[in-house]
Short mmCIF file of C-alpha atoms in Angstrom, two decimals:
data_model
loop_
_atom_site.label_atom_id
_atom_site.label_comp_id
_atom_site.label_asym_id
_atom_site.label_seq_id
_atom_site.Cartn_x
_atom_site.Cartn_y
_atom_site.Cartn_z
CA MET A 1 -24.40 26.25 4.78
CA LYS A 2 -22.86 26.70 8.19
CA ARG A 3 -24.83 24.02 9.60
CA THR A 4 -23.79 21.41 7.12
CA HIS A 5 -20.07 22.47 7.84
CA ARG A 6 -20.65 21.54 11.67
CA TRP A 7 -22.17 18.21 10.63
CA GLY A 8 -19.28 17.62 8.31
CA ARG A 9 -16.78 18.29 11.40
CA VAL A 10 -18.65 15.99 13.58
CA TYR A 11 -18.41 13.25 10.74
CA LEU A 12 -14.58 14.04 10.27
CA LEU A 13 -14.10 13.69 13.93
CA PHE A 14 -15.97 10.42 14.19
CA VAL A 15 -13.74 9.01 11.32
CA PHE A 16 -10.63 10.36 13.19
CA ALA A 17 -11.72 8.70 16.35
CA ILE A 18 -12.03 5.39 14.40
CA MET A 19 -8.77 5.76 12.69
CA TYR A 20 -6.85 6.35 15.82
CA THR A 21 -8.67 4.00 18.18
CA PRO A 22 -6.79 0.89 17.45
CA ILE A 23 -3.38 2.64 17.51
CA GLY A 24 -4.24 4.47 20.98
CA TYR A 25 -5.54 1.07 22.18
CA LEU A 26 -2.37 -0.67 21.52
CA MET A 27 -0.31 1.98 23.25
CA TYR A 28 -2.54 2.21 26.29
CA TYR A 29 -2.50 -1.47 26.85
CA SER A 30 1.41 -1.51 26.44
CA PHE A 31 1.46 -0.11 29.94
CA ASN A 32 -0.88 -2.60 31.39
CA SER A 33 0.90 -4.88 34.00
CA GLY A 34 -2.05 -7.25 33.61
CA GLY A 35 -0.92 -8.90 30.50
CA THR A 36 -4.12 -8.87 28.40
CA MET A 37 -5.54 -6.06 26.16
CA HIS A 38 -8.44 -5.51 28.61
CA ASP A 39 -8.75 -4.86 32.18
CA PHE A 40 -6.01 -2.25 32.90
CA GLN A 41 -4.44 -3.20 36.11
CA SER A 42 -1.54 -0.87 36.86
CA PHE A 43 1.06 1.03 35.09
CA THR A 44 4.29 -0.86 34.14
CA LEU A 45 7.27 -0.51 31.94
CA LYS A 46 8.05 -4.00 32.04
CA TRP A 47 6.96 -4.92 28.40
CA TYR A 48 9.24 -2.27 27.26
CA GLY A 49 12.02 -3.81 29.27
CA GLU A 50 11.04 -7.06 27.67
CA VAL A 51 11.43 -5.72 24.25
CA LEU A 52 14.65 -3.96 24.73
CA SER A 53 16.11 -7.20 26.38
CA ASP A 54 14.85 -9.56 23.69
CA ASP A 55 18.20 -10.09 21.65
CA ARG A 56 16.37 -12.12 18.92
CA LEU A 57 13.72 -9.20 18.48
CA LEU A 58 16.67 -6.53 18.28
CA ILE A 59 18.44 -8.42 15.70
CA ILE A 60 15.33 -8.67 13.84
CA VAL A 61 14.73 -4.82 14.06
CA LEU A 62 18.47 -4.28 12.88
CA ASN A 63 17.70 -6.61 10.03
CA THR A 64 14.59 -4.68 9.08
CA LEU A 65 16.31 -1.38 9.20
CA VAL A 66 19.41 -2.57 7.15
CA VAL A 67 17.11 -4.11 4.50
CA ALA A 68 15.00 -0.78 4.34
CA LEU A 69 17.96 1.47 4.18
CA LEU A 70 19.91 -0.57 1.58
CA SER A 71 17.01 -1.24 -0.45
CA ALA A 72 15.76 2.20 -0.47
CA ALA A 73 19.13 3.58 -1.46
CA VAL A 74 19.60 1.15 -4.29
CA ALA A 75 16.10 1.45 -5.46
CA THR A 76 16.38 5.11 -5.45
CA ILE A 77 19.58 5.10 -7.68
CA LEU A 78 17.84 2.74 -10.17
CA GLY A 79 14.48 4.58 -9.95
CA VAL A 80 16.34 8.02 -10.95
CA ILE A 81 18.15 6.22 -13.59
CA GLY A 82 14.79 4.63 -14.81
CA ALA A 83 13.12 7.94 -14.91
CA LEU A 84 16.03 9.60 -16.68
CA ALA A 85 15.58 6.68 -19.17
CA ILE A 86 11.97 7.18 -19.77
CA TYR A 87 12.29 10.87 -19.97
CA TYR A 88 14.99 10.65 -22.68
CA VAL A 89 13.00 8.09 -24.78
CA LYS A 90 11.38 10.26 -27.41
CA ARG A 91 8.93 7.74 -28.99
CA GLN A 92 5.58 8.16 -27.31
CA ARG A 93 4.68 4.41 -27.94
CA MET A 94 7.82 3.25 -26.45
CA LYS A 95 7.52 5.70 -23.36
CA ASN A 96 3.92 4.41 -22.69
CA THR A 97 5.13 0.69 -22.72
CA LEU A 98 8.00 1.47 -20.45
CA LEU A 99 5.66 3.17 -17.95
CA ALA A 100 3.08 0.41 -18.29
CA LEU A 101 5.76 -1.93 -17.35
CA ASN A 102 6.90 0.09 -14.62
CA ASN A 103 3.51 0.17 -13.00
CA VAL A 104 2.93 -3.60 -13.04
CA LEU A 105 4.38 -4.12 -9.76
CA ILE A 106 2.52 -1.17 -8.41
CA VAL A 107 -0.82 -2.50 -9.24
CA SER A 108 -0.09 -6.09 -8.60
CA PRO A 109 -1.17 -7.42 -5.25
CA ASP A 110 1.41 -8.30 -2.81
CA VAL A 111 0.67 -11.91 -2.94
CA ILE A 112 1.42 -12.29 -6.69
CA ILE A 113 4.54 -10.21 -6.38
CA GLY A 114 5.50 -12.45 -3.43
CA ALA A 115 4.73 -15.63 -5.17
CA SER A 116 6.31 -14.82 -8.43
CA PHE A 117 9.51 -13.78 -6.71
CA LEU A 118 9.60 -16.78 -4.86
CA LEU A 119 9.59 -18.66 -8.21
CA LEU A 120 12.00 -16.33 -9.61
CA PHE A 121 14.66 -16.99 -6.62
CA THR A 122 14.00 -20.64 -6.56
CA LEU A 123 14.59 -21.13 -10.32
CA ALA A 124 17.56 -18.71 -10.17
CA GLY A 125 19.14 -20.67 -7.41
CA ILE A 126 19.08 -17.72 -5.04
CA LYS A 127 19.03 -18.93 -1.45
CA LEU A 128 15.99 -17.57 0.61
CA GLY A 129 17.31 -15.16 3.24
CA PHE A 130 18.75 -11.93 3.25
CA ALA A 131 19.69 -11.62 -0.23
CA SER A 132 16.41 -12.51 -1.49
CA VAL A 133 14.60 -10.21 0.79
CA LEU A 134 16.78 -7.14 -0.10
CA LEU A 135 16.42 -8.05 -3.71
CA SER A 136 12.66 -8.21 -3.59
CA HIS A 137 12.39 -4.96 -1.75
CA ILE A 138 14.85 -3.08 -4.18
CA ALA A 139 12.57 -4.62 -6.90
CA PHE A 140 9.21 -3.28 -5.66
CA SER A 141 10.62 0.12 -4.68
CA VAL A 142 12.04 1.10 -8.10
CA PRO A 143 8.89 1.99 -9.77
CA ILE A 144 7.73 4.05 -6.81
CA VAL A 145 10.92 6.09 -7.12
CA VAL A 146 10.42 6.32 -10.92
CA LEU A 147 6.86 7.62 -10.46
CA MET A 148 7.94 10.29 -7.78
CA VAL A 149 10.87 11.58 -9.86
CA LEU A 150 9.45 11.42 -13.50
CA PRO A 151 6.69 14.01 -13.10
CA LYS A 152 9.41 16.44 -11.67
CA LEU A 153 11.66 15.73 -14.50
CA GLU A 154 8.95 16.38 -17.04
CA GLU A 155 8.32 19.71 -15.28
CA MET A 156 11.81 20.82 -15.94
CA SER A 157 12.32 23.24 -18.82
CA PRO A 158 14.16 21.66 -21.53
CA THR A 159 15.87 25.11 -22.26
CA TRP A 160 17.97 24.75 -19.12
CA ILE A 161 19.68 21.71 -20.60
CA ASP A 162 20.09 23.58 -23.80
CA ALA A 163 21.50 26.65 -21.99
CA ALA A 164 23.93 24.41 -20.01
CA ARG A 165 25.02 22.73 -23.29
CA ASP A 166 25.51 26.18 -24.99
CA LEU A 167 27.61 27.27 -22.21
CA GLY A 168 30.00 24.18 -22.84
CA ALA A 169 28.77 21.60 -20.18
CA GLY A 170 29.27 18.00 -21.15
CA SER A 171 26.54 15.48 -20.56
CA ARG A 172 28.01 14.52 -17.20
CA GLN A 173 28.05 18.03 -16.13
CA VAL A 174 24.44 18.81 -17.23
CA LEU A 175 23.36 15.74 -15.22
CA SER A 176 25.42 16.78 -12.09
CA ARG A 177 25.05 20.51 -12.20
CA VAL A 178 21.38 20.84 -13.55
CA ILE A 179 19.26 17.81 -13.56
CA LEU A 180 20.15 16.26 -10.17
CA PRO A 181 20.03 19.44 -8.19
CA PHE A 182 16.68 20.30 -9.51
CA LEU A 183 15.47 16.74 -8.78
CA THR A 184 16.89 16.53 -5.23
CA PRO A 185 13.54 17.13 -3.34
CA SER A 186 11.81 14.53 -5.41
CA ILE A 187 14.56 11.95 -5.11
CA TRP A 188 14.67 12.41 -1.26
CA ALA A 189 10.77 12.03 -1.28
CA GLY A 190 11.18 8.90 -3.57
CA PHE A 191 13.81 7.56 -1.05
CA PHE A 192 11.47 7.97 1.90
CA MET A 193 8.52 6.38 0.15
CA ALA A 194 10.88 3.47 -0.65
CA LEU A 195 11.84 3.37 2.96
CA THR A 196 8.38 3.34 4.13
CA TYR A 197 7.27 0.75 1.52
CA SER A 198 10.12 -1.60 2.70
CA LEU A 199 9.53 -1.11 6.57
CA ASP A 200 5.77 -1.78 5.82
CA ASP A 201 6.01 -4.79 3.68
CA PHE A 202 4.72 -8.00 4.98
CA ALA A 203 3.28 -10.11 2.34
CA VAL A 204 6.36 -10.14 -0.21
CA THR A 205 8.86 -10.70 2.46
CA PHE A 206 6.62 -13.47 4.04
CA PHE A 207 6.98 -15.30 0.70
CA VAL A 208 10.82 -14.80 0.06
CA THR A 209 12.20 -14.88 3.71
CA GLY A 210 12.77 -18.62 4.06
CA ASN A 211 13.99 -19.86 7.43
CA GLY A 212 16.45 -18.14 9.77
CA PHE A 213 15.95 -14.54 8.51
CA SER A 214 13.11 -12.53 9.57
CA THR A 215 11.83 -8.89 9.41
CA LEU A 216 9.57 -7.21 11.76
CA SER A 217 6.37 -7.53 9.85
CA VAL A 218 6.94 -11.17 9.65
CA GLU A 219 7.84 -11.63 13.22
CA ILE A 220 4.79 -9.64 14.45
CA TYR A 221 2.61 -11.85 12.38
CA SER A 222 4.03 -15.11 13.80
CA ARG A 223 3.72 -13.81 17.29
CA ALA A 224 0.27 -12.21 16.71
CA ARG A 225 -0.82 -15.85 15.29
CA GLN A 226 0.01 -17.29 18.76
CA GLY A 227 -2.36 -14.52 20.29
CA ILE A 228 -1.81 -11.47 22.54
CA SER A 229 1.38 -10.57 24.02
CA LEU A 230 1.86 -6.99 25.47
CA SER A 231 5.53 -7.01 24.42
CA ILE A 232 4.11 -6.49 20.80
CA ASN A 233 2.13 -3.44 22.06
CA ALA A 234 5.27 -1.93 23.46
CA LEU A 235 7.02 -2.77 20.24
CA SER A 236 4.29 -1.05 18.26
CA THR A 237 4.39 1.97 20.30
CA LEU A 238 8.06 2.43 19.81
CA LEU A 239 7.57 1.78 16.12
CA PHE A 240 4.80 4.42 15.93
CA LEU A 241 7.04 7.10 17.51
CA PHE A 242 9.76 6.09 14.88
CA THR A 243 7.21 6.16 12.07
CA MET A 244 6.06 9.57 13.25
CA LEU A 245 9.66 11.00 12.72
CA LEU A 246 9.94 9.28 9.33
CA VAL A 247 6.62 10.94 8.20
CA VAL A 248 7.59 14.35 9.36
CA GLY A 249 10.76 14.04 7.32
CA TYR A 250 8.92 12.77 4.28
CA TYR A 251 6.34 15.70 4.71
CA VAL A 252 9.05 18.33 4.86
CA PHE A 253 10.75 16.95 1.57
CA SER A 254 7.31 16.37 -0.20
CA GLN A 255 6.13 19.99 0.66
CA LYS A 256 9.35 20.89 -1.22
CA GLY A 257 9.07 18.53 -4.01
CA GLY A 258 5.39 18.84 -4.84
CA ARG A 259 2.46 16.62 -4.29
CA MET A 260 2.37 13.22 -2.49
CA TYR A 261 2.48 11.04 -5.53
CA GLY A 262 2.48 7.39 -5.50
CA ILE A 263 0.95 7.04 -2.08
CA GLY A 264 -1.98 4.73 -2.25
CA GLY A 265 -0.48 2.28 -4.51
CA ARG A 266 -0.33 -0.43 -2.08
CA LYS A 267 -1.21 -1.39 1.30
CA MET B 1 27.22 10.67 -29.25
CA GLU B 2 23.76 11.89 -28.36
CA ARG B 3 22.25 8.45 -28.91
CA ALA B 4 24.75 6.55 -26.90
CA TRP B 5 24.48 8.71 -23.95
CA ARG B 6 20.74 8.20 -23.86
CA ASN B 7 20.91 4.47 -23.95
CA TRP B 8 23.14 4.31 -20.82
CA TYR B 9 20.11 4.97 -18.64
CA LEU B 10 18.11 2.29 -20.37
CA ILE B 11 20.52 -0.45 -19.82
CA PRO B 12 20.13 -0.79 -15.91
CA TYR B 13 16.56 0.04 -16.04
CA ALA B 14 15.68 -2.35 -18.82
CA ALA B 15 17.59 -5.00 -16.95
CA TRP B 16 15.57 -4.44 -13.86
CA LEU B 17 12.33 -4.56 -16.01
CA VAL B 18 13.23 -7.83 -17.50
CA LEU B 19 14.49 -9.47 -14.25
CA PHE B 20 11.74 -8.44 -11.65
CA VAL B 21 8.76 -7.65 -13.89
CA ILE B 22 8.68 -9.85 -17.11
CA ALA B 23 10.68 -12.97 -15.89
CA PRO B 24 8.57 -13.43 -12.55
CA LEU B 25 5.41 -13.05 -14.56
CA VAL B 26 6.57 -15.53 -17.23
CA PHE B 27 7.76 -18.05 -14.64
CA LEU B 28 4.40 -17.79 -12.93
CA VAL B 29 2.41 -18.52 -16.17
CA TYR B 30 4.94 -21.49 -16.72
CA GLU B 31 4.52 -22.90 -13.38
CA SER B 32 0.73 -22.90 -13.66
CA PHE B 33 1.03 -25.56 -16.41
CA LEU B 34 3.22 -27.76 -14.06
CA ASP B 35 1.57 -30.39 -11.59
CA ILE B 36 3.11 -30.98 -8.05
CA ASP B 37 5.77 -33.26 -9.50
CA GLY B 38 6.94 -30.91 -12.26
CA GLN B 39 5.02 -32.70 -15.19
CA TRP B 40 3.27 -30.52 -18.05
CA THR B 41 -0.48 -30.64 -17.33
CA LEU B 42 -3.66 -28.68 -17.75
CA ALA B 43 -5.31 -30.26 -14.56
CA ASN B 44 -4.65 -26.83 -12.55
CA TYR B 45 -6.87 -25.12 -14.80
CA GLU B 46 -9.54 -27.78 -14.86
CA LYS B 47 -9.44 -27.83 -11.09
CA VAL B 48 -9.82 -23.92 -10.98
CA LEU B 49 -13.10 -24.35 -13.01
CA THR B 50 -14.68 -26.76 -10.51
CA PRO B 51 -17.48 -25.51 -8.23
CA ILE B 52 -15.09 -25.38 -5.06
CA TYR B 53 -12.70 -22.87 -6.65
CA LEU B 54 -15.50 -20.81 -8.46
CA LYS B 55 -17.23 -20.56 -5.16
CA MET B 56 -14.26 -19.30 -3.61
CA MET B 57 -13.74 -16.77 -6.27
CA ALA B 58 -17.09 -15.64 -6.13
CA TYR B 59 -16.69 -15.11 -2.41
CA SER B 60 -13.55 -13.35 -2.86
CA PHE B 61 -15.01 -10.98 -5.46
CA TRP B 62 -18.05 -10.38 -3.18
CA TYR B 63 -15.95 -9.37 -0.19
CA ALA B 64 -13.54 -7.26 -2.05
CA LEU B 65 -16.64 -5.50 -3.66
CA LEU B 66 -18.25 -4.99 -0.16
CA ILE B 67 -15.02 -3.70 1.32
CA THR B 68 -14.63 -1.15 -1.77
CA LEU B 69 -18.31 0.12 -1.46
CA ALA B 70 -18.06 0.58 2.27
CA SER B 71 -14.82 2.38 1.79
CA LEU B 72 -16.23 4.72 -0.84
CA LEU B 73 -19.33 5.32 1.35
CA ILE B 74 -17.06 6.44 4.28
CA GLY B 75 -14.20 7.70 2.41
CA TYR B 76 -15.95 10.28 -0.02
CA PRO B 77 -17.56 12.52 2.59
CA THR B 78 -14.38 12.16 4.52
CA ALA B 79 -12.44 13.60 1.52
CA TYR B 80 -15.11 16.00 0.76
CA TRP B 81 -15.32 17.59 4.24
CA LEU B 82 -11.38 17.36 4.53
CA THR B 83 -11.30 19.83 1.74
CA LYS B 84 -13.56 22.24 3.72
CA THR B 85 -11.35 22.40 6.78
CA ARG B 86 -8.84 25.24 7.25
CA HIS B 87 -5.50 23.36 7.48
CA LYS B 88 -6.62 20.65 5.17
CA GLN B 89 -3.23 19.41 4.13
CA LEU B 90 -2.34 18.93 7.84
CA TRP B 91 -5.55 17.15 8.29
CA LEU B 92 -4.92 14.90 5.33
CA LEU B 93 -1.56 14.07 6.64
CA LEU B 94 -3.18 12.98 10.01
CA LEU B 95 -5.85 11.02 8.26
CA ILE B 96 -3.23 9.09 6.32
CA LEU B 97 -0.82 8.79 9.06
CA PRO B 98 -2.12 5.28 10.15
CA MET B 99 -1.03 4.10 6.65
CA TRP B 100 2.36 4.39 7.97
CA VAL B 101 1.68 2.18 10.97
CA ASN B 102 2.66 -1.38 10.21
CA LEU B 103 -0.45 -3.23 8.81
CA LEU B 104 0.16 -6.14 11.03
CA LEU B 105 0.19 -4.07 14.09
CA LYS B 106 -3.13 -2.45 13.00
CA VAL B 107 -4.69 -6.05 12.59
CA TYR B 108 -3.31 -7.12 15.74
CA ALA B 109 -4.80 -4.23 17.56
CA PHE B 110 -8.21 -5.54 16.43
CA LEU B 111 -7.43 -8.80 18.07
CA GLY B 112 -7.71 -6.93 21.39
CA LEU B 113 -10.45 -4.37 20.36
CA PHE B 114 -12.72 -7.15 19.11
CA GLY B 115 -11.78 -9.67 21.65
CA THR B 116 -14.43 -11.09 24.17
CA TYR B 117 -13.59 -8.51 26.76
CA GLY B 118 -12.53 -5.93 24.31
CA LEU B 119 -13.39 -2.20 23.82
CA ALA B 120 -15.99 -3.13 21.10
CA ASN B 121 -17.85 -5.46 23.21
CA ALA B 122 -17.64 -3.21 26.36
CA PHE B 123 -19.42 -0.58 23.99
CA LEU B 124 -21.89 -2.94 22.82
CA GLN B 125 -22.70 -3.75 26.36
CA ALA B 126 -22.87 -0.09 27.38
CA ILE B 127 -25.55 0.57 24.65
CA GLY B 128 -27.54 -2.24 25.60
CA VAL B 129 -26.83 -4.61 22.50
CA GLY B 130 -24.95 -7.10 24.68
CA ALA B 131 -21.66 -8.65 24.15
CA ARG B 132 -21.24 -10.97 21.17
CA GLN B 133 -18.55 -12.88 19.27
CA LEU B 134 -16.69 -10.48 17.00
CA LEU B 135 -13.45 -12.08 16.21
CA PHE B 136 -13.52 -14.55 13.52
CA THR B 137 -16.65 -13.47 11.78
CA ASP B 138 -16.98 -12.14 8.35
CA PHE B 139 -18.21 -8.90 9.75
CA SER B 140 -14.86 -8.24 11.54
CA PHE B 141 -12.89 -9.21 8.32
CA VAL B 142 -14.87 -6.62 6.34
CA PHE B 143 -14.52 -3.92 9.11
CA VAL B 144 -10.79 -4.34 9.53
CA SER B 145 -10.21 -4.18 5.75
CA VAL B 146 -12.19 -1.16 5.39
CA TYR B 147 -10.29 0.36 8.28
CA ILE B 148 -7.08 -0.32 6.54
CA PHE B 149 -8.22 0.81 3.15
CA ILE B 150 -9.91 4.13 3.91
CA PRO B 151 -6.75 6.12 3.55
CA PHE B 152 -6.20 4.69 0.06
CA MET B 153 -9.81 5.84 -0.91
CA VAL B 154 -9.63 9.36 0.57
CA LEU B 155 -6.36 10.35 -0.88
CA PRO B 156 -7.17 10.15 -4.75
CA ILE B 157 -10.65 11.46 -4.05
CA PHE B 158 -9.17 14.45 -2.00
CA ASN B 159 -6.72 15.18 -5.02
CA ALA B 160 -9.68 15.14 -7.44
CA LEU B 161 -11.84 17.49 -5.28
CA GLU B 162 -8.73 19.82 -4.89
CA GLU B 163 -8.41 20.16 -8.55
CA LEU B 164 -12.15 21.07 -8.99
CA PRO B 165 -12.35 24.81 -9.88
CA PRO B 166 -14.52 26.46 -7.40
CA SER B 167 -15.94 28.70 -9.84
CA LEU B 168 -17.99 25.77 -11.33
CA ILE B 169 -19.67 25.45 -7.96
CA ASP B 170 -20.39 28.84 -7.72
CA ALA B 171 -21.69 28.76 -11.30
CA ALA B 172 -23.93 25.80 -10.35
CA ARG B 173 -25.36 27.87 -7.24
CA ASP B 174 -25.70 31.02 -9.25
CA LEU B 175 -27.76 29.01 -11.81
CA GLY B 176 -30.21 28.05 -9.07
CA ALA B 177 -28.84 24.61 -8.19
CA SER B 178 -29.46 23.44 -4.64
CA GLY B 179 -26.51 22.20 -2.63
CA TRP B 180 -27.44 18.53 -3.30
CA THR B 181 -27.98 19.02 -6.96
CA THR B 182 -24.73 20.84 -7.24
CA PHE B 183 -23.07 17.92 -5.78
CA ARG B 184 -24.78 15.29 -7.67
CA ARG B 185 -24.59 16.95 -11.00
CA VAL B 186 -21.26 18.90 -10.87
CA VAL B 187 -18.92 17.69 -8.07
CA PHE B 188 -19.49 14.08 -8.09
CA PRO B 189 -19.10 13.45 -11.84
CA LEU B 190 -16.27 15.76 -11.99
CA THR B 191 -14.34 13.73 -9.30
CA LEU B 192 -15.12 10.50 -10.85
CA SER B 193 -11.61 9.93 -11.76
CA GLY B 194 -10.59 10.08 -8.21
CA VAL B 195 -13.38 7.68 -7.16
CA LYS B 196 -12.13 5.18 -9.88
CA ALA B 197 -8.60 5.41 -8.69
CA GLY B 198 -9.70 4.91 -5.20
CA CYS B 199 -11.72 1.90 -6.05
CA GLN B 200 -8.86 0.45 -8.03
CA ALA B 201 -6.45 1.05 -5.08
CA VAL B 202 -8.98 -0.75 -2.72
CA PHE B 203 -10.68 -3.63 -4.76
CA ILE B 204 -7.36 -5.22 -6.06
CA PRO B 205 -5.54 -5.57 -2.91
CA ALA B 206 -8.82 -6.42 -1.19
CA LEU B 207 -8.89 -9.59 -3.51
CA SER B 208 -5.59 -10.70 -2.25
CA LEU B 209 -5.54 -10.00 1.51
CA PHE B 210 -4.34 -13.10 3.42
CA MET B 211 -2.97 -11.77 6.67
CA ILE B 212 -6.23 -10.22 7.79
CA THR B 213 -8.29 -13.27 6.86
CA ARG B 214 -5.70 -15.56 8.77
CA LEU B 215 -5.56 -13.24 11.85
CA ILE B 216 -8.93 -11.87 12.17
CA ALA B 217 -11.41 -14.12 10.25
CA GLY B 218 -9.91 -17.36 11.56
CA ASN B 219 -10.21 -19.58 8.39
CA ARG B 220 -13.80 -18.48 7.81
CA VAL B 221 -13.05 -16.19 4.97
CA ILE B 222 -11.04 -17.53 2.21
CA THR B 223 -9.98 -14.93 -0.32
CA LEU B 224 -7.89 -15.67 -3.59
CA GLY B 225 -4.93 -14.34 -1.75
CA THR B 226 -5.29 -16.91 1.06
CA ALA B 227 -5.56 -19.64 -1.45
CA ILE B 228 -2.31 -18.71 -3.16
CA GLU B 229 -0.45 -18.26 0.23
CA GLN B 230 -2.01 -21.86 1.19
CA HIS B 231 -0.73 -23.46 -2.02
CA PHE B 232 2.71 -21.90 -2.07
CA LEU B 233 3.81 -21.87 1.48
CA VAL B 234 1.73 -24.68 3.11
CA THR B 235 0.75 -27.46 0.66
CA GLN B 236 3.54 -26.73 -1.54
CA ASP B 237 1.33 -27.07 -4.75
CA TRP B 238 2.97 -24.24 -6.42
CA GLY B 239 1.40 -25.29 -9.72
CA MET B 240 -2.18 -24.85 -8.42
CA GLY B 241 -1.02 -21.49 -6.47
CA ALA B 242 0.33 -20.16 -9.57
CA THR B 243 -2.65 -20.77 -11.60
CA ILE B 244 -4.90 -19.03 -9.00
CA ALA B 245 -2.37 -16.18 -9.19
CA VAL B 246 -2.82 -16.19 -13.04
CA VAL B 247 -6.53 -16.31 -12.70
CA LEU B 248 -6.40 -13.29 -10.12
CA MET B 249 -3.99 -11.28 -12.55
CA ILE B 250 -6.46 -11.71 -15.44
CA ALA B 251 -9.29 -10.42 -13.33
CA MET B 252 -7.29 -7.54 -12.34
CA ALA B 253 -6.38 -6.71 -15.77
CA VAL B 254 -9.86 -6.81 -16.74
CA ILE B 255 -11.10 -4.57 -13.90
CA VAL B 256 -8.25 -1.98 -14.74
CA PHE B 257 -9.47 -2.17 -18.27
CA LEU B 258 -13.08 -1.75 -17.27
CA THR B 259 -12.67 1.10 -14.94
CA GLY B 260 -10.27 2.93 -17.45
CA SER B 261 -7.02 4.46 -16.51
CA GLY B 262 -8.58 6.26 -13.51
CA ARG B 263 -5.17 6.40 -11.82
CA LYS B 264 -3.56 8.35 -14.53
CA GLU B 265 -6.57 10.80 -14.99
CA GLY B 266 -6.67 11.13 -11.08
CA SER B 267 -3.03 12.29 -10.80
CA ARG B 268 -3.24 14.78 -13.70
#
């Protein structure tokens, strides 16, 4: 038994090495003065300087952050409303239908979401750009928030609501004093999840971005198509550190709010 | 009073459902019956059934299957050993941390790793195999995809393993089953829901990857996703793109139906 454990550990180490090699590789060469992702010549910070002095790139980073924060905030509000809506539906059939519809955007491949949103915006006459990207990010984040909040809601004992009502609370007070405080950790977890989905999304954005507006993922894609440039490496190092911060935040909240629901839905 | 209060929540949520779930799907189906000039036609569906497209679909499914199987083969033992480590939640977090690194950056990293003078070729040379062309091959496409999907496979299996009562394993051992028999007859069947959820989480997106095929596989591998992207954004033949999307959706629905609702069971 002990021996197999040791092999298990070796195996895990191997998997971890594979998982982190590409990320480490990117970071390592971001300090290479040689300009390629092989043959490390000497240590330099010039790629970081290049990233930080690239106004266009900084605007894109800003765009990406604005879209992520706005869409996550709106999606969280809509998602909490959605979870409450599903929670209060009493008929099981109706509930299952709502849940199935909720999950459509989670199981659909990004390409299909992107293509169908492109059709939607074109037919609705919405100009492709900031608005269409923001709307689609809100749209695909809502079901994730619902899925993170709903289990917590189902966990809540209904007697609490009865007790609050018996003590004279109106429906507004029940919501603000009982339900929402109880849901807070899962709402934050949902917000973080929506944030990471938005920051990470490429395919949907790629379809609905049009000309003139770009997010980081789309920009990285178009730069990577032109080949290797170490400023992308520098950028990715900065992004990785930023993501670590986000993950730590998410981890803290999800530890409070229960299990890591919903991850593993997309790429 | 009670009723009116409940309906308040349903209004914005239902509006979202109609606008962003139902309407886009309806438009997609509608578009699939239009030709490039906006005339009604069934030609798109006829075209999808020609050998060129059927072959592309078969390839797409074949690659998705390969990617799913490879992820499962690597992911299951990973999840299994993870549950045996001491600080398993921390290790799990570390394993899925790369999920939060932008997908494009991970793919981009492989442009360097698999390049002619990259680390992979240096390694191959060191062990005596010799350098070879790695980029723009189907191998690199499958490898990179598996790399990206492993966390998606590990997570549901890990959860399923965690929910397995340890007493069942003790019982099997007490009844004289060897380690392997215990695994085969007790552990694996009881974590099947996680395996199904993981396979769904990998197979469906694997059908539609287009950025990986574009960046890593050159244009050697054309998946359904690549074809949709091509029709929508390059040739502007939206009708054809929508038709392929509809076919992909039907295929997806069949897969979800066949594998059962593994996702639900897995998260119970």
